[in-house]
Coordinates of C-alpha atoms and ligand atoms in Angstrom, one line a residue:
Chain A
M1 CA -4.9 -9.1 -20.8
D2 CA -1.9 -10.0 -22.9
K3 CA 0.2 -7.4 -21.2
V4 CA -0.7 -8.8 -17.8
Q5 CA 0.3 -12.3 -19.0
A6 CA 3.6 -10.9 -20.4
D7 CA 4.2 -9.1 -17.1
R8 CA 3.6 -12.2 -15.2
W9 CA 6.2 -14.1 -17.3
R10 CA 8.7 -11.3 -16.9
G11 CA 8.1 -11.5 -13.1
V12 CA 8.7 -15.3 -13.1
V13 CA 11.9 -14.8 -15.1
E14 CA 13.1 -12.0 -13.0
R15 CA 12.6 -14.0 -9.8
S16 CA 14.0 -17.2 -11.0
W17 CA 17.1 -16.3 -13.1
R18 CA 19.3 -15.8 -10.0
P19 CA 18.6 -19.2 -8.4
A20 CA 18.8 -20.8 -11.8
A21 CA 22.2 -19.2 -12.5
L22 CA 23.5 -20.3 -9.1
L23 CA 22.4 -23.8 -9.7
A24 CA 24.1 -23.8 -13.1
A25 CA 27.3 -22.4 -11.5
C26 CA 27.2 -25.2 -8.9
L27 CA 26.9 -27.8 -11.6
A28 CA 29.7 -26.2 -13.6
I29 CA 32.0 -26.2 -10.6
W30 CA 31.1 -29.8 -9.9
H31 CA 31.9 -30.7 -13.5
L32 CA 35.2 -28.8 -13.4
I33 CA 36.3 -30.5 -10.2
T34 CA 35.8 -33.9 -11.7
A35 CA 36.9 -33.2 -15.2
T36 CA 40.2 -31.8 -14.2
G37 CA 40.9 -34.8 -12.0
L38 CA 41.2 -32.5 -8.9
V39 CA 39.3 -35.1 -7.0
E40 CA 39.4 -38.8 -7.7
A41 CA 36.4 -40.1 -9.6
Y42 CA 35.6 -42.8 -7.0
L43 CA 35.2 -40.0 -4.4
V44 CA 33.2 -37.6 -6.5
P45 CA 31.6 -38.8 -9.7
S46 CA 31.1 -36.4 -12.5
P47 CA 27.6 -34.8 -13.0
A48 CA 27.4 -36.6 -16.4
K49 CA 27.9 -40.0 -14.7
T50 CA 25.6 -39.2 -11.9
F51 CA 22.7 -38.1 -14.1
G52 CA 23.4 -40.9 -16.5
L53 CA 23.0 -43.4 -13.7
L54 CA 19.8 -41.6 -12.6
A55 CA 18.4 -42.2 -16.0
D56 CA 19.6 -45.8 -16.3
K57 CA 18.5 -46.9 -12.9
W58 CA 15.3 -44.9 -12.9
S59 CA 12.9 -47.7 -12.4
Y60 CA 15.0 -49.0 -9.5
L61 CA 15.2 -45.6 -7.9
W62 CA 11.5 -44.8 -8.6
G63 CA 10.3 -47.7 -6.4
H64 CA 12.5 -46.6 -3.5
T65 CA 11.5 -42.9 -4.0
W66 CA 7.9 -43.9 -3.7
V67 CA 8.6 -45.8 -0.4
T68 CA 10.4 -42.8 1.1
T69 CA 7.8 -40.3 -0.1
Y70 CA 5.0 -42.4 1.3
E71 CA 6.7 -42.6 4.7
T72 CA 7.4 -38.9 4.6
V73 CA 3.9 -37.8 3.7
L74 CA 2.3 -40.2 6.2
G75 CA 4.5 -39.0 8.9
F76 CA 4.0 -35.4 7.9
V77 CA 0.2 -35.7 7.9
I78 CA 0.1 -37.4 11.3
A79 CA 2.4 -34.8 12.7
G80 CA 0.3 -32.0 11.2
V81 CA -3.0 -33.2 12.6
L82 CA -1.5 -34.2 16.0
G83 CA 0.5 -30.9 16.2
V84 CA -2.6 -28.7 15.5
L85 CA -4.7 -30.6 18.0
V86 CA -2.0 -30.4 20.7
A87 CA -1.5 -26.7 20.0
V88 CA -5.2 -26.0 20.3
A89 CA -5.4 -27.8 23.6
M90 CA -2.4 -25.9 24.8
V91 CA -3.7 -22.6 23.9
Y92 CA -7.1 -23.2 25.5
S93 CA -5.9 -24.8 28.7
R94 CA -3.1 -23.5 30.9
T95 CA -2.9 -26.8 32.7
I96 CA -2.4 -28.7 29.5
E97 CA 0.2 -26.1 28.3
S98 CA 2.3 -26.3 31.5
T99 CA 2.0 -30.1 31.5
A100 CA 2.8 -30.7 27.9
Y101 CA 5.5 -28.1 27.2
P102 CA 8.3 -29.8 29.2
I103 CA 7.6 -33.2 27.6
L104 CA 7.4 -31.7 24.2
L105 CA 10.7 -29.9 24.6
F106 CA 12.3 -33.1 26.0
A107 CA 11.0 -35.1 23.0
Q108 CA 12.4 -32.5 20.7
V109 CA 15.9 -32.3 22.1
I110 CA 16.4 -36.1 22.1
P111 CA 18.4 -36.9 19.0
K112 CA 16.1 -38.8 16.8
I113 CA 18.9 -40.8 15.2
A114 CA 19.7 -42.1 18.7
I115 CA 16.3 -43.4 19.5
A116 CA 15.5 -44.6 16.0
P117 CA 17.1 -48.0 16.6
L118 CA 14.8 -48.5 19.6
F119 CA 11.8 -48.2 17.3
V120 CA 13.3 -50.8 15.0
V121 CA 13.8 -53.2 18.0
W122 CA 10.2 -52.6 19.0
L123 CA 8.4 -52.5 15.6
G124 CA 10.7 -54.3 13.2
F125 CA 11.8 -53.3 9.7
G126 CA 8.5 -52.2 8.3
L127 CA 6.9 -48.9 7.7
E128 CA 6.1 -48.0 11.3
P129 CA 9.6 -47.0 12.7
K130 CA 10.2 -44.7 9.7
V131 CA 6.8 -43.0 10.0
I132 CA 7.3 -42.5 13.8
V133 CA 10.7 -40.9 13.3
A134 CA 9.2 -38.6 10.6
V135 CA 6.4 -37.7 13.0
L136 CA 8.8 -37.0 15.8
M137 CA 10.9 -34.7 13.6
A138 CA 7.9 -32.8 12.1
F139 CA 5.7 -32.5 15.1
F140 CA 7.5 -29.8 17.1
P141 CA 7.5 -27.0 14.5
V142 CA 3.8 -27.6 13.8
V143 CA 3.0 -27.2 17.5
I144 CA 5.1 -24.2 18.1
S145 CA 3.9 -22.4 15.0
T146 CA 0.3 -23.1 15.6
V147 CA 0.5 -22.0 19.3
T148 CA 2.2 -18.8 18.1
G149 CA -0.5 -18.3 15.5
L150 CA -3.4 -18.9 17.8
K151 CA -1.9 -16.6 20.4
S152 CA -1.1 -13.8 17.8
V153 CA -4.8 -13.0 17.4
D154 CA -5.6 -9.4 18.2
T155 CA -7.2 -9.1 21.7
E156 CA -9.5 -6.4 20.4
M157 CA -10.8 -8.9 17.8
L158 CA -11.5 -11.4 20.6
E159 CA -13.2 -8.7 22.7
L160 CA -15.4 -7.8 19.7
A161 CA -16.2 -11.5 19.2
A162 CA -17.3 -11.6 22.9
T163 CA -19.8 -8.7 22.3
M164 CA -21.1 -10.6 19.2
G165 CA -21.9 -13.6 21.4
G166 CA -21.0 -16.4 19.0
G167 CA -19.4 -18.6 21.8
P168 CA -15.9 -20.1 21.8
V169 CA -16.5 -22.6 18.9
K170 CA -17.6 -19.9 16.4
T171 CA -14.9 -17.6 17.6
F172 CA -12.3 -20.3 17.0
V173 CA -13.7 -21.3 13.6
K174 CA -14.3 -17.9 12.2
I175 CA -11.5 -15.8 13.8
R176 CA -8.8 -17.6 15.7
F177 CA -8.0 -20.5 13.4
P178 CA -8.0 -18.6 10.1
A179 CA -5.8 -15.9 11.8
A180 CA -3.4 -18.6 12.8
L181 CA -3.1 -20.1 9.3
P182 CA -0.1 -18.1 8.0
H183 CA 1.9 -19.2 11.1
L184 CA 0.6 -22.7 10.7
F185 CA 1.8 -22.9 7.1
A186 CA 5.2 -21.6 8.0
G187 CA 5.5 -24.4 10.5
L188 CA 4.2 -27.0 8.0
K189 CA 6.8 -26.0 5.5
V190 CA 9.6 -26.6 8.0
A191 CA 7.9 -29.8 9.1
V192 CA 7.7 -31.3 5.7
T193 CA 11.4 -30.9 5.1
L194 CA 12.1 -32.4 8.5
A195 CA 9.7 -35.3 7.8
V196 CA 11.9 -36.2 4.8
T197 CA 15.0 -36.3 7.0
G198 CA 13.0 -38.4 9.6
A199 CA 12.0 -41.0 7.0
V200 CA 15.6 -41.3 5.7
V201 CA 17.0 -41.6 9.2
G202 CA 14.4 -44.3 9.9
E203 CA 15.6 -46.2 6.8
F204 CA 19.3 -45.8 7.8
V205 CA 18.6 -47.6 11.0
G206 CA 17.0 -50.6 9.6
S207 CA 15.4 -51.1 6.3
N208 CA 15.5 -53.0 3.0
E209 CA 13.8 -50.3 0.9
G210 CA 13.6 -46.6 0.5
L211 CA 16.2 -43.9 -0.5
G212 CA 17.9 -44.1 2.8
Y213 CA 18.5 -47.8 2.1
V214 CA 19.7 -47.0 -1.4
I215 CA 22.3 -44.6 0.0
L216 CA 23.4 -47.0 2.7
Q217 CA 23.9 -49.8 0.1
A218 CA 25.7 -47.5 -2.3
N219 CA 27.9 -46.4 0.6
G220 CA 28.8 -50.0 1.5
N221 CA 29.6 -50.7 -2.2
M222 CA 31.7 -47.5 -2.6
D223 CA 29.2 -46.8 -5.3
T224 CA 29.5 -43.0 -5.2
P225 CA 27.5 -42.3 -8.4
M226 CA 24.5 -44.1 -6.8
L227 CA 25.1 -42.3 -3.5
F228 CA 25.0 -38.9 -5.3
A229 CA 21.9 -40.0 -7.3
G230 CA 20.1 -41.0 -4.1
L231 CA 21.0 -37.6 -2.5
I232 CA 19.7 -35.7 -5.5
V233 CA 16.4 -37.6 -5.5
I234 CA 15.9 -37.1 -1.8
S235 CA 16.5 -33.3 -2.2
V236 CA 14.1 -33.2 -5.1
V237 CA 11.4 -35.0 -3.1
G238 CA 11.9 -32.5 -0.2
V239 CA 11.8 -29.5 -2.5
L240 CA 8.7 -30.7 -4.3
L241 CA 6.8 -31.3 -1.1
F242 CA 7.8 -27.9 0.1
L243 CA 6.6 -26.3 -3.1
L244 CA 3.3 -28.2 -2.9
L245 CA 2.7 -26.7 0.5
D246 CA 3.7 -23.3 -0.8
L247 CA 1.1 -23.7 -3.6
A248 CA -1.5 -24.8 -1.1
E249 CA -0.8 -21.7 1.0
K250 CA -1.1 -19.5 -2.0
L251 CA -4.5 -21.0 -2.9
M252 CA -5.9 -21.1 0.6
L253 CA -4.5 -17.7 1.8
P254 CA -4.5 -15.4 -1.2
W255 CA -4.9 -12.5 1.1
H256 CA -1.7 -13.4 2.9
A257 CA 0.4 -14.5 -0.1
S258 CA -0.2 -11.3 -2.0
R259 CA 1.6 -9.4 0.7
R260 CA 4.3 -11.9 1.5
G261 CA 5.7 -11.5 -2.0
A262 CA 8.5 -13.7 -3.4
A263 CA 9.6 -15.2 -0.2
V264 CA 9.8 -18.7 -1.6
T265 CA 12.1 -18.0 -4.5
T266 CA 14.3 -16.0 -2.1
L267 CA 14.4 -18.9 0.2
L268 CA 15.2 -21.3 -2.6
A269 CA 18.0 -19.1 -3.8
K270 CA 19.5 -19.1 -0.3
G271 CA 18.9 -22.8 0.2
Chain B
M1 CA -34.6 -2.6 38.8
T2 CA -36.6 -3.7 35.8
G3 CA -36.4 -2.6 32.2
T4 CA -39.7 -0.9 32.2
L5 CA -39.1 1.3 35.2
T6 CA -35.7 2.7 34.2
T7 CA -35.5 5.6 31.8
S8 CA -31.8 5.3 31.1
A9 CA -30.2 3.4 28.3
V10 CA -26.9 3.3 30.2
S11 CA -26.6 3.9 33.9
I12 CA -23.2 3.9 35.6
D13 CA -23.6 4.0 39.4
D14 CA -20.8 4.9 41.7
V15 CA -18.3 2.7 39.8
S16 CA -14.6 2.3 40.6
V17 CA -12.1 0.2 38.8
R18 CA -8.8 -0.9 40.3
F19 CA -6.2 -2.8 38.3
R20 CA -3.8 -5.0 40.3
S21 CA -0.5 -5.7 38.7
K22 CA 2.7 -7.2 40.2
R23 CA 4.2 -3.9 41.0
A24 CA 1.3 -1.7 42.0
E25 CA -2.4 -1.2 42.2
V26 CA -3.8 1.4 39.8
T27 CA -7.1 3.0 40.3
A28 CA -8.3 3.8 36.8
I29 CA -11.8 5.1 37.7
Q30 CA -13.0 6.4 41.0
Q31 CA -16.7 6.6 41.9
V32 CA -18.0 7.7 38.5
S33 CA -21.7 8.0 38.0
L34 CA -23.3 8.7 34.7
D35 CA -26.8 8.3 33.1
V36 CA -27.4 8.3 29.4
A37 CA -30.9 8.6 28.1
P38 CA -32.2 6.5 25.3
G39 CA -31.3 8.0 21.9
E40 CA -28.8 10.4 23.5
F41 CA -25.3 11.0 22.1
V42 CA -22.7 11.4 24.8
S43 CA -19.1 12.2 24.2
I44 CA -16.4 11.5 26.7
V45 CA -13.1 13.4 26.8
G46 CA -10.3 13.4 29.2
P47 CA -6.5 13.2 29.4
S48 CA -4.8 10.2 27.9
G49 CA -4.7 7.2 30.2
C50 CA -7.4 8.5 32.5
G51 CA -9.8 5.6 32.0
K52 CA -12.0 6.3 29.1
S53 CA -11.5 3.0 27.3
T54 CA -12.0 1.3 30.7
L55 CA -15.4 3.1 31.0
L56 CA -16.6 1.7 27.7
K57 CA -15.4 -1.8 28.5
L58 CA -17.4 -1.6 31.7
V59 CA -20.6 -0.7 29.8
S60 CA -20.0 -3.6 27.4
G61 CA -19.3 -6.0 30.2
L62 CA -15.8 -6.8 28.9
L63 CA -14.6 -5.6 32.3
T64 CA -16.3 -5.9 35.7
P65 CA -16.1 -3.0 38.1
S66 CA -14.3 -3.3 41.4
S67 CA -17.2 -1.6 43.1
G68 CA -20.5 0.0 42.0
S69 CA -22.7 -1.2 39.2
V70 CA -23.5 -0.7 35.6
T71 CA -26.9 -1.1 34.1
L72 CA -27.5 -1.3 30.4
L73 CA -31.0 -1.2 28.9
G74 CA -32.5 -1.9 32.3
E75 CA -30.3 -5.0 33.0
Q76 CA -27.3 -5.1 35.2
V77 CA -24.1 -5.8 33.4
R78 CA -22.4 -9.0 34.6
G79 CA -20.5 -10.3 31.6
P80 CA -20.0 -9.4 27.9
R81 CA -23.2 -7.9 26.6
H82 CA -24.5 -8.8 23.1
D83 CA -27.0 -6.0 22.8
I84 CA -24.4 -3.4 21.9
G85 CA -22.2 -2.4 19.0
F86 CA -18.5 -1.6 19.6
V87 CA -16.1 0.3 17.4
F88 CA -12.4 0.4 18.4
Q89 CA -9.8 2.9 17.4
R90 CA -8.2 0.3 15.1
A91 CA -10.8 -1.1 12.7
A92 CA -9.9 -4.7 13.8
L93 CA -11.1 -6.3 10.6
L94 CA -10.4 -9.9 9.5
E95 CA -7.8 -9.6 6.8
W96 CA -9.1 -12.6 4.8
R97 CA -12.7 -11.3 4.6
S98 CA -14.0 -8.8 2.1
A99 CA -15.5 -5.6 3.5
R100 CA -19.0 -7.0 3.1
R101 CA -18.1 -10.3 4.8
N102 CA -16.4 -8.5 7.6
I103 CA -19.7 -6.7 8.2
L104 CA -21.6 -9.9 8.0
L105 CA -19.3 -11.5 10.7
Q106 CA -21.6 -9.9 13.2
A107 CA -24.6 -11.8 11.7
E108 CA -22.7 -15.1 11.5
M109 CA -21.6 -14.9 15.1
R110 CA -25.1 -14.1 16.2
G111 CA -26.8 -16.7 14.0
M112 CA -29.0 -14.0 12.3
N113 CA -31.1 -14.8 9.3
A114 CA -28.6 -14.6 6.4
A115 CA -30.9 -13.0 3.8
E116 CA -32.1 -10.3 6.2
A117 CA -28.5 -9.6 7.4
G118 CA -27.4 -9.4 3.8
K119 CA -30.1 -6.8 3.1
R120 CA -29.1 -4.8 6.1
A121 CA -25.4 -5.0 5.2
D122 CA -26.2 -3.6 1.8
E123 CA -28.2 -0.8 3.3
L124 CA -25.4 0.1 5.6
I125 CA -22.8 -0.1 2.8
E126 CA -25.0 2.3 0.8
M127 CA -25.5 4.6 3.8
T128 CA -21.8 4.9 4.7
G129 CA -20.7 5.3 1.1
L130 CA -18.9 2.0 0.7
S131 CA -20.7 1.0 -2.4
G132 CA -18.3 -0.4 -5.0
F133 CA -15.9 -1.7 -2.3
E134 CA -18.0 -4.6 -0.9
N135 CA -15.6 -7.1 -2.2
A136 CA -12.4 -5.4 -1.4
L137 CA -10.1 -6.9 1.2
P138 CA -9.2 -4.7 4.2
H139 CA -5.6 -4.0 3.0
E140 CA -7.1 -2.7 -0.2
L141 CA -9.2 -0.1 1.7
S142 CA -8.1 3.3 3.1
G143 CA -8.1 3.9 6.8
G144 CA -11.3 5.8 6.6
M145 CA -13.0 3.1 4.6
Q146 CA -11.8 0.4 7.1
Q147 CA -13.3 2.4 9.9
R148 CA -16.6 2.6 8.0
V149 CA -16.6 -1.1 7.7
A150 CA -16.1 -1.4 11.4
L151 CA -19.0 1.0 11.9
C152 CA -21.3 -1.0 9.6
R153 CA -20.3 -4.1 11.5
A154 CA -21.2 -2.5 14.8
L155 CA -24.6 -1.3 13.4
L156 CA -25.6 -4.5 11.6
H157 CA -27.7 -6.0 14.3
R158 CA -29.4 -2.6 15.1
P159 CA -28.0 -2.3 18.6
R160 CA -29.7 0.1 20.9
V161 CA -26.4 1.2 22.3
L162 CA -23.3 2.0 20.3
L163 CA -19.9 2.3 22.0
M164 CA -17.1 4.0 20.1
D165 CA -13.5 4.2 21.4
E166 CA -11.7 6.9 19.5
P167 CA -13.0 5.5 16.2
F168 CA -11.5 8.3 14.1
G169 CA -8.3 8.8 15.9
A170 CA -6.1 7.3 13.2
L171 CA -7.7 9.4 10.4
D172 CA -6.5 12.6 8.7
A173 CA -8.5 15.8 9.6
L174 CA -10.5 15.9 6.4
T175 CA -11.6 12.2 6.5
R176 CA -12.4 12.7 10.1
E177 CA -14.7 15.5 9.4
Q178 CA -16.5 13.5 6.7
M179 CA -16.8 10.6 9.1
N180 CA -18.2 13.0 11.7
V181 CA -20.9 14.1 9.3
E182 CA -21.7 10.5 8.4
L183 CA -21.9 9.4 12.0
H184 CA -24.2 12.3 12.8
R185 CA -26.5 11.2 10.0
V186 CA -26.4 7.6 11.0
W187 CA -27.2 8.5 14.6
Q188 CA -30.2 10.6 13.4
E189 CA -31.4 7.9 11.1
T190 CA -31.0 5.0 13.6
G191 CA -31.9 6.7 16.9
T192 CA -29.2 4.7 18.6
T193 CA -27.8 5.7 22.0
V194 CA -24.1 6.5 21.4
L195 CA -21.2 6.8 23.8
L196 CA -18.2 8.2 22.0
V197 CA -14.7 8.5 23.5
T198 CA -12.6 11.0 21.6
H199 CA -9.6 13.2 21.8
S200 CA -11.0 15.8 19.5
I201 CA -12.9 18.6 21.2
A202 CA -14.6 19.7 18.0
E203 CA -15.8 16.2 17.3
S204 CA -17.0 15.8 20.8
V205 CA -19.2 18.9 20.6
Y206 CA -20.3 18.6 17.0
L207 CA -21.8 15.1 17.6
A208 CA -23.0 15.1 21.1
N209 CA -25.9 16.2 23.3
R210 CA -23.6 16.2 26.3
V211 CA -19.8 16.1 26.7
I212 CA -18.4 14.4 29.8
V213 CA -15.0 15.8 30.8
L214 CA -13.0 13.4 33.0
T215 CA -10.1 14.3 35.2
R216 CA -6.7 12.7 35.2
R217 CA -6.4 9.2 36.6
P218 CA -8.1 8.2 38.8
A219 CA -10.9 9.5 36.6
V220 CA -13.8 11.3 38.2
V221 CA -16.4 13.3 36.2
H222 CA -14.9 16.8 36.2
E223 CA -17.8 18.5 34.5
V224 CA -20.7 17.8 32.2
I225 CA -21.2 20.2 29.3
E226 CA -24.7 20.4 27.8
V227 CA -24.3 21.1 24.1
D228 CA -26.9 23.6 23.1
L229 CA -27.0 23.0 19.4
P230 CA -29.9 22.0 17.1
G231 CA -30.8 18.4 16.5
T232 CA -29.7 18.3 12.8
R233 CA -26.3 19.8 12.4
D234 CA -24.7 21.0 9.2
Y235 CA -21.0 20.8 9.7
S236 CA -19.7 24.2 8.8
A237 CA -22.8 26.0 10.0
T238 CA -22.4 24.3 13.4
M239 CA -18.7 25.2 13.6
A240 CA -19.6 28.9 13.1
R241 CA -22.2 29.0 15.8
P242 CA -21.3 30.9 19.1
E243 CA -22.7 28.0 21.2
F244 CA -20.2 25.7 19.5
A245 CA -17.3 28.1 20.2
S246 CA -18.3 28.6 23.8
A247 CA -18.6 24.8 24.4
T248 CA -15.3 24.0 22.8
A249 CA -13.6 26.8 24.7
R250 CA -15.0 25.6 28.0
I251 CA -13.8 22.0 27.4
R252 CA -10.4 23.3 26.3
D253 CA -10.1 25.2 29.5
L254 CA -11.2 22.3 31.6
L255 CA -8.8 19.9 29.9
G256 CA -6.1 22.5 30.2
A257 CA -6.7 22.7 33.9
V258 CA -6.7 18.9 34.2
T259 CA -3.6 18.3 32.2
G260 CA -1.8 21.6 32.8
Q261 CA 0.6 20.2 35.4
D262 CA 2.2 17.8 33.0
Ligands
ATP1 N1 -5.6 -4.5 32.0 C1 -5.0 -3.5 32.6 N2 -4.1 -3.8 33.6 C2 -3.5 -2.8 34.3 N3 -3.8 -1.5 34.1 C3 -4.6 -1.2 33.2 C4 -5.3 -2.1 32.4 N4 -6.1 -1.5 31.5 C5 -5.9 -0.2 31.7 N5 -5.0 0.0 32.7 C6 -4.6 1.3 33.3 O1 -5.8 2.1 33.5 C7 -5.6 3.4 33.1 C8 -6.8 3.8 32.2 O2 -6.6 3.1 31.0 P1 -7.6 3.4 29.7 O3 -7.1 2.5 28.6 O4 -9.0 3.3 30.2 O5 -7.2 4.9 29.4 P2 -7.8 5.9 28.3 O6 -8.4 7.0 28.9 O7 -8.6 5.1 27.3 O8 -6.4 6.3 27.6 P3 -6.2 6.8 26.1 O9 -6.8 8.1 25.9 O10 -4.7 6.9 26.0 O11 -6.7 5.7 25.2 C9 -4.3 3.5 32.5 O12 -3.4 4.2 33.4 C10 -3.8 2.1 32.3 O13 -2.5 2.0 32.5
MG2 MG1 -8.3 4.4 25.3

């Protein structure tokens, strides 16, 4: 038992030392650039100053972080539910698929930043426009991945199900949907990172709270330490939400995770 | 035709199947007729692509014939039939379910009594030598074990007709022999009617009462070989019998004649 535990820790260390080293290197370079005066301090604040500000203004930042996280999660959940429903409808009905696909694609290629002001005009400065932009950003990858997942089911498996006579509902619940889950999770992970962007874009366009607002304010005041602090918090929120989904995937699909290996840490190292 | 009057478990009557694709029309099966008696074991051999899988899909109702009719257990086949068990070449197991729960999928889909199905599953697991692997996931099982799970799943609801499409094609020779012996025993214990598609001539003869040899596409029945071997068959003793040798030689000749031009 102890050996297993030790092996697990060794595995964690082996997988994470590279990304950790890379992160440390980035911080070191950042520090050197500012310490040597290579770049003016008002353009790029030093890491010490940035993190110091993060600590000082924590309660201020925390409130805005909460707002942005709330918008993101709400948008993500709506996009997830809607996306799965639309994908199921598209997979089971040719008519719906051919009708919905062009509209979906059109909605996807419209730059969200360009239509975001419209939502502010329509819905004001509240929660709604941010959530809508987050939904719009996150919706497409969920639909595409779920459709792919539902269509990836082995035809032989479906033929077998037909000889078992459970009907379409049981076939969906017991075979098709679980088989689509790995694809769905891949889509959800992309979606959650896009939902963060969506919420921040929504805040840029018209808001008096949230991290997007913090960054915009800091920008206006040439307050680069605050700008950097805001950026860091947004990134951390995105990464944490992503890791949460990754954990959910590992818990819900142990059969899949065991064969997928260390994809997350590889991805983080790249990101 | 009613169930009580017919004596066949499966009756294929003058059936043809044509597949229409954008480019061409392919006749896979041409006017094939075949009767299988209840409890009989029939092997089907023929060149690759001649229409063997198509034939099994016709019997199960997964495919409808272009002409002719198929009757299963006294009832004409019009859509997917539920009174059969089907085993494919690939085990087609659900990756997220353990061996036992994969077998029980059959019961869940059919809404069978859970306790009864569980008991039956344990019986089958015992019978096919899967004991100890009930809770293993498919990727933790060897190819032979996966195929046993598929076999158990196909037998769970005690189907009167079992359709098998190259079930052991992906196995190594030794495992395949073991599976043949097991299938023979299962067949004897259950009294199920079996239609087995195979590429192995030895397997087709060892297991069957009759071997149907099909021609190249469009498939017609080339010849029917009656296998003159005892009911209960020991593997190596059967291999050594002259009847076995003559039957396999005959089938090899027939298949050679059918595929020789290639
Ligand atoms: N859905 C389909 N559409 C068009 N053609 C098909 C279809 N299914 C089968 N065919 C054609 O029908 C013929 C018979 O196919 P089938 O799968 O029954 O062959 P088979 O005897 O099982 O071959 P193998 O031994 O390689 O498994 C093949 O030539 C194949 O190309
Ligand atoms: Mg085939």
